[in-house]
Tab-separated table of C-alpha atoms in Angstrom:
chain	number	residue	atom	x	y	z
R	1	MET	CA	269.442	57.633	85.552
R	2	ASN	CA	266.825	54.937	85.721
R	3	ASP	CA	267.303	51.372	84.550
R	4	ASP	CA	266.234	50.840	80.934
R	5	GLY	CA	264.277	47.851	82.172
R	6	LEU	CA	261.764	50.269	83.642
R	7	ARG	CA	260.825	51.654	80.219
R	8	CYS	CA	257.155	51.434	79.303
R	9	GLY	CA	257.643	52.502	75.698
R	10	CYS	CA	256.071	55.972	75.994
R	11	ALA	CA	257.872	58.991	74.542
R	12	GLY	CA	259.785	61.478	76.635
R	13	ALA	CA	258.593	64.969	77.562
R	14	THR	CA	259.409	67.883	79.840
R	15	VAL	CA	256.938	68.942	82.516
R	16	TRP	CA	257.988	72.319	83.911
R	17	PHE	CA	256.542	73.341	87.280
R	18	THR	CA	256.807	77.101	87.772
R	19	GLY	CA	255.526	79.270	90.584
R	20	LEU	CA	256.620	81.360	93.525
R	21	PRO	CA	259.036	79.820	96.021
R	22	GLY	CA	256.777	77.922	98.399
R	23	SER	CA	254.007	77.284	95.864
R	24	GLY	CA	254.515	73.514	95.856
R	25	LYS	CA	256.679	72.797	92.827
R	26	THR	CA	259.004	70.227	94.344
R	27	ALA	CA	256.301	68.440	96.329
R	28	VAL	CA	253.988	68.033	93.350
R	29	ALA	CA	256.835	66.983	91.054
R	30	ARG	CA	257.917	64.292	93.521
R	31	ALA	CA	254.364	62.999	93.914
R	32	LEU	CA	253.928	62.824	90.147
R	33	ALA	CA	257.304	61.107	89.763
R	34	GLY	CA	256.196	58.368	92.138
R	35	THR	CA	253.100	57.679	90.064
R	36	LEU	CA	254.997	57.675	86.785
R	37	ARG	CA	257.705	55.340	88.072
R	38	ALA	CA	255.070	52.946	89.390
R	39	ARG	CA	253.755	52.824	85.829
R	40	ARG	CA	257.193	52.007	84.419
R	41	HIS	CA	258.056	55.407	82.986
R	42	ARG	CA	261.654	56.609	82.851
R	43	VAL	CA	261.599	59.687	85.073
R	44	GLU	CA	264.172	62.314	85.964
R	45	LEU	CA	263.634	65.100	88.500
R	46	LEU	CA	265.484	68.388	88.038
R	47	ASP	CA	265.208	70.950	90.807
R	48	GLY	CA	266.069	74.313	89.318
R	49	ASP	CA	265.779	76.508	92.393
R	50	ALA	CA	268.905	77.676	94.158
R	51	ARG	CA	268.283	75.882	97.456
R	52	HIS	CA	268.220	72.396	95.911
R	53	ALA	CA	269.571	72.995	92.404
R	54	THR	CA	270.208	69.698	90.613
R	55	LEU	CA	272.602	71.160	88.066
R	56	PRO	CA	275.615	73.401	88.788
R	57	THR	CA	274.644	75.950	86.155
R	58	GLY	CA	276.079	79.023	87.810
R	59	PRO	CA	274.995	81.731	90.270
R	60	THR	CA	271.203	81.668	90.048
R	61	ARG	CA	270.770	84.777	92.179
R	62	ASP	CA	272.878	86.806	89.750
R	63	ASP	CA	271.372	85.433	86.543
R	64	PRO	CA	268.228	83.346	87.124
R	65	GLY	CA	267.248	83.626	83.453
R	66	ARG	CA	270.438	81.980	82.246
R	67	HIS	CA	270.122	79.327	84.939
R	68	ALA	CA	266.572	78.532	83.784
R	69	GLU	CA	267.672	78.253	80.157
R	70	ARG	CA	270.535	75.896	81.053
R	71	THR	CA	268.177	73.767	83.120
R	72	GLY	CA	265.781	73.778	80.168
R	73	LEU	CA	268.539	72.592	77.846
R	74	ALA	CA	269.301	69.636	80.122
R	75	ALA	CA	265.594	68.829	80.374
R	76	GLU	CA	265.142	68.914	76.603
R	77	VAL	CA	268.063	66.557	76.036
R	78	LEU	CA	266.713	64.113	78.617
R	79	ALA	CA	263.174	64.333	77.221
R	80	ARG	CA	264.381	63.883	73.658
R	81	ASN	CA	266.055	60.682	74.786
R	82	GLY	CA	262.918	59.181	76.257
R	83	PHE	CA	262.765	60.485	79.824
R	84	LEU	CA	259.768	62.145	81.400
R	85	THR	CA	261.692	65.047	82.879
R	86	LEU	CA	259.995	66.907	85.716
R	87	VAL	CA	261.494	70.327	86.397
R	88	SER	CA	260.619	72.276	89.524
R	89	ALA	CA	261.975	75.783	88.997
R	90	THR	CA	260.681	79.237	89.783
R	91	ALA	CA	262.305	80.578	86.587
R	92	PRO	CA	260.994	84.064	87.405
R	93	GLY	CA	261.355	85.589	83.940
R	94	ALA	CA	258.701	84.867	81.322
R	95	ASP	CA	261.283	85.373	78.563
R	96	SER	CA	263.557	82.614	79.840
R	97	ARG	CA	260.639	80.202	80.123
R	98	ALA	CA	259.588	81.096	76.577
R	99	THR	CA	263.123	80.332	75.392
R	100	VAL	CA	262.914	76.893	76.991
R	101	ARG	CA	259.571	76.207	75.298
R	102	ARG	CA	260.891	77.315	71.898
R	103	ARG	CA	263.866	74.974	72.204
R	104	HIS	CA	261.538	72.060	72.827
R	105	GLU	CA	259.317	73.053	69.919
R	106	ALA	CA	262.331	73.298	67.602
R	107	THR	CA	263.222	69.664	68.277
R	108	GLY	CA	259.641	68.410	68.383
R	109	THR	CA	259.968	67.491	72.062
R	110	PRO	CA	256.737	67.609	74.107
R	111	TYR	CA	256.738	70.404	76.662
R	112	VAL	CA	254.095	71.100	79.312
R	113	GLU	CA	254.133	74.159	81.576
R	114	ILE	CA	252.353	73.921	84.914
R	115	HIS	CA	251.787	77.092	86.934
R	116	LEU	CA	251.447	76.498	90.664
R	117	ASP	CA	249.426	79.524	91.620
R	118	ALA	CA	249.456	80.270	95.347
R	119	PRO	CA	249.261	83.725	96.967
R	120	ARG	CA	252.548	85.309	97.927
R	121	SER	CA	251.445	85.467	101.572
R	122	VAL	CA	250.759	81.721	101.677
R	123	CYS	CA	254.107	80.935	100.061
R	124	ALA	CA	255.890	83.168	102.555
R	125	GLU	CA	254.186	81.390	105.471
R	126	ARG	CA	255.244	77.993	104.110
R	127	ARG	CA	258.833	79.117	103.696
R	128	SER	CA	258.842	80.563	107.187
R	129	ALA	CA	257.501	77.273	108.596
R	130	ARG	CA	260.478	75.536	106.992
R	131	GLU	CA	262.779	78.126	108.564
R	132	GLU	CA	263.957	79.453	105.228
R	133	ALA	CA	265.330	82.844	106.111
R	134	GLY	CA	265.675	85.759	103.731
R	135	PRO	CA	264.161	86.431	100.307
R	136	ALA	CA	264.073	83.582	97.807
R	137	VAL	CA	265.562	83.919	94.334
R	138	GLY	CA	262.909	85.228	91.959
R	139	ASP	CA	260.336	85.959	94.650
R	140	ALA	CA	260.143	89.703	94.041
R	141	THR	CA	260.544	89.557	90.254
R	142	TYR	CA	258.364	86.548	89.417
R	143	GLU	CA	256.301	86.893	86.233
R	144	PRO	CA	253.464	84.329	86.196
R	145	PRO	CA	252.790	82.662	82.831
R	146	ALA	CA	249.858	84.161	80.932
R	147	HIS	CA	248.892	80.913	79.217
R	148	PRO	CA	250.247	77.842	81.028
R	149	ASP	CA	249.116	74.403	79.950
R	150	LEU	CA	247.628	73.971	83.424
R	151	ARG	CA	247.178	76.315	86.364
R	152	LEU	CA	246.796	74.827	89.842
R	153	SER	CA	245.668	76.704	92.952
R	154	THR	CA	247.935	74.847	95.329
R	155	HIS	CA	246.660	76.714	98.386
R	156	ARG	CA	243.242	75.138	97.790
R	157	ILE	CA	244.052	71.595	96.663
R	158	SER	CA	246.387	68.950	98.056
R	159	VAL	CA	249.658	67.710	96.640
R	160	ALA	CA	247.999	64.433	95.594
R	161	GLU	CA	245.148	66.269	93.848
R	162	SER	CA	247.618	68.520	92.058
R	163	ALA	CA	249.716	65.579	90.874
R	164	ALA	CA	246.590	63.750	89.705
R	165	ALA	CA	245.531	66.781	87.658
R	166	VAL	CA	248.929	66.916	85.942
R	167	TYR	CA	248.851	63.185	85.253
R	168	ALA	CA	245.382	63.535	83.723
R	169	LEU	CA	246.647	66.302	81.433
R	170	LEU	CA	249.608	64.182	80.309
R	171	ALA	CA	247.293	61.260	79.586
R	172	ASP	CA	244.840	63.486	77.721
R	173	ARG	CA	247.637	64.793	75.502
R	174	GLY	CA	248.987	61.329	74.836
R	175	VAL	CA	252.277	61.995	76.615
R	176	VAL	CA	251.593	58.996	78.850
R	177	ARG	CA	249.300	56.046	78.400
R	178	SER	CA	246.472	55.771	80.866
R	179	ARG	CA	247.850	52.431	82.027
R	180	CYS	CA	251.441	51.409	81.339
R	181	ASP	CA	251.938	49.084	84.292
R	182	GLU	CA	249.382	46.311	84.614
R	183	THR	CA	250.468	45.689	88.205
R	184	SER	CA	249.462	49.189	89.313
R	185	ASP	CA	245.836	49.662	90.341
R	186	ARG	CA	245.987	53.167	91.776
R	187	LEU	CA	246.317	56.483	90.002
R	188	LEU	CA	248.415	57.957	92.775
R	189	PRO	CA	250.247	56.563	95.801
R	190	ASP	CA	249.138	57.584	99.263
R	191	ALA	CA	250.255	61.106	100.026
R	192	ASP	CA	253.493	61.418	101.949
R	193	PRO	CA	252.688	63.203	105.231
R	194	ASP	CA	255.863	65.260	104.769
R	195	LEU	CA	254.436	66.626	101.501
R	196	ASP	CA	251.247	68.034	102.951
R	197	ALA	CA	249.740	70.946	100.996
R	198	GLY	CA	250.839	73.288	103.752
R	199	GLN	CA	254.475	72.202	103.543
R	200	VAL	CA	255.227	72.309	99.850
R	201	SER	CA	258.037	74.188	98.141
C-alpha cells in the first residue's frame, strides 16, 4: 500500500471499471491511477479479471459472480479506509455488480461504476493482437450495466481521454478535489505508448 505521506486528505472511494475483455479497463485504470498519485491521492489498483487477478479469490471461470463480490468486498474495505480503489473487472453478471454497489451504499462508501463500451468485434481484435488465445471469462455472458455512472466508448476515444473523463466525474461529485497537489500542472500525464487505445484490455 502507498505511503501515508502521500495522502491529500480526500476521502476514499471505489471506481469500478466494467466492460468486455479488451474494452480498455486496465489501461484506463492505470492512466487514472497515475494522475491521482501525482495529485497525492492514496490509490490502489485491483485487477479482477482472471488473467491478471490481484486477489486469489477462487476459480473465476467457475464462479465469476462470487469472484466479483469478493473483489468488491476488498475494494470497499480499502475505500472505507481512505484509498481511491480502482477496480478493473469484467464482472459479467449485473447481479454481482449490484451486490457490490449495495455493500458500498450500506457503509456510506462512495462507489462509481464506469462502463467501457466497445463492440465485441473490436475487443476480440485487441485480444488477438495481444495473442490471448481462447475465450475470455465473461465474454459470452457479459451483461452491460443499464445505468452506469459513466459510459465511455473506448473504441472512439483514447485512453488519456477516457481517464480524463473519469477524473472529471470524480471531481464533479466531490470524490477528489480539482487540485490536491500544487506541484502538478497537468490534468493527465502523457499517454504511455504501450496503452494506446488499440491495445487496451
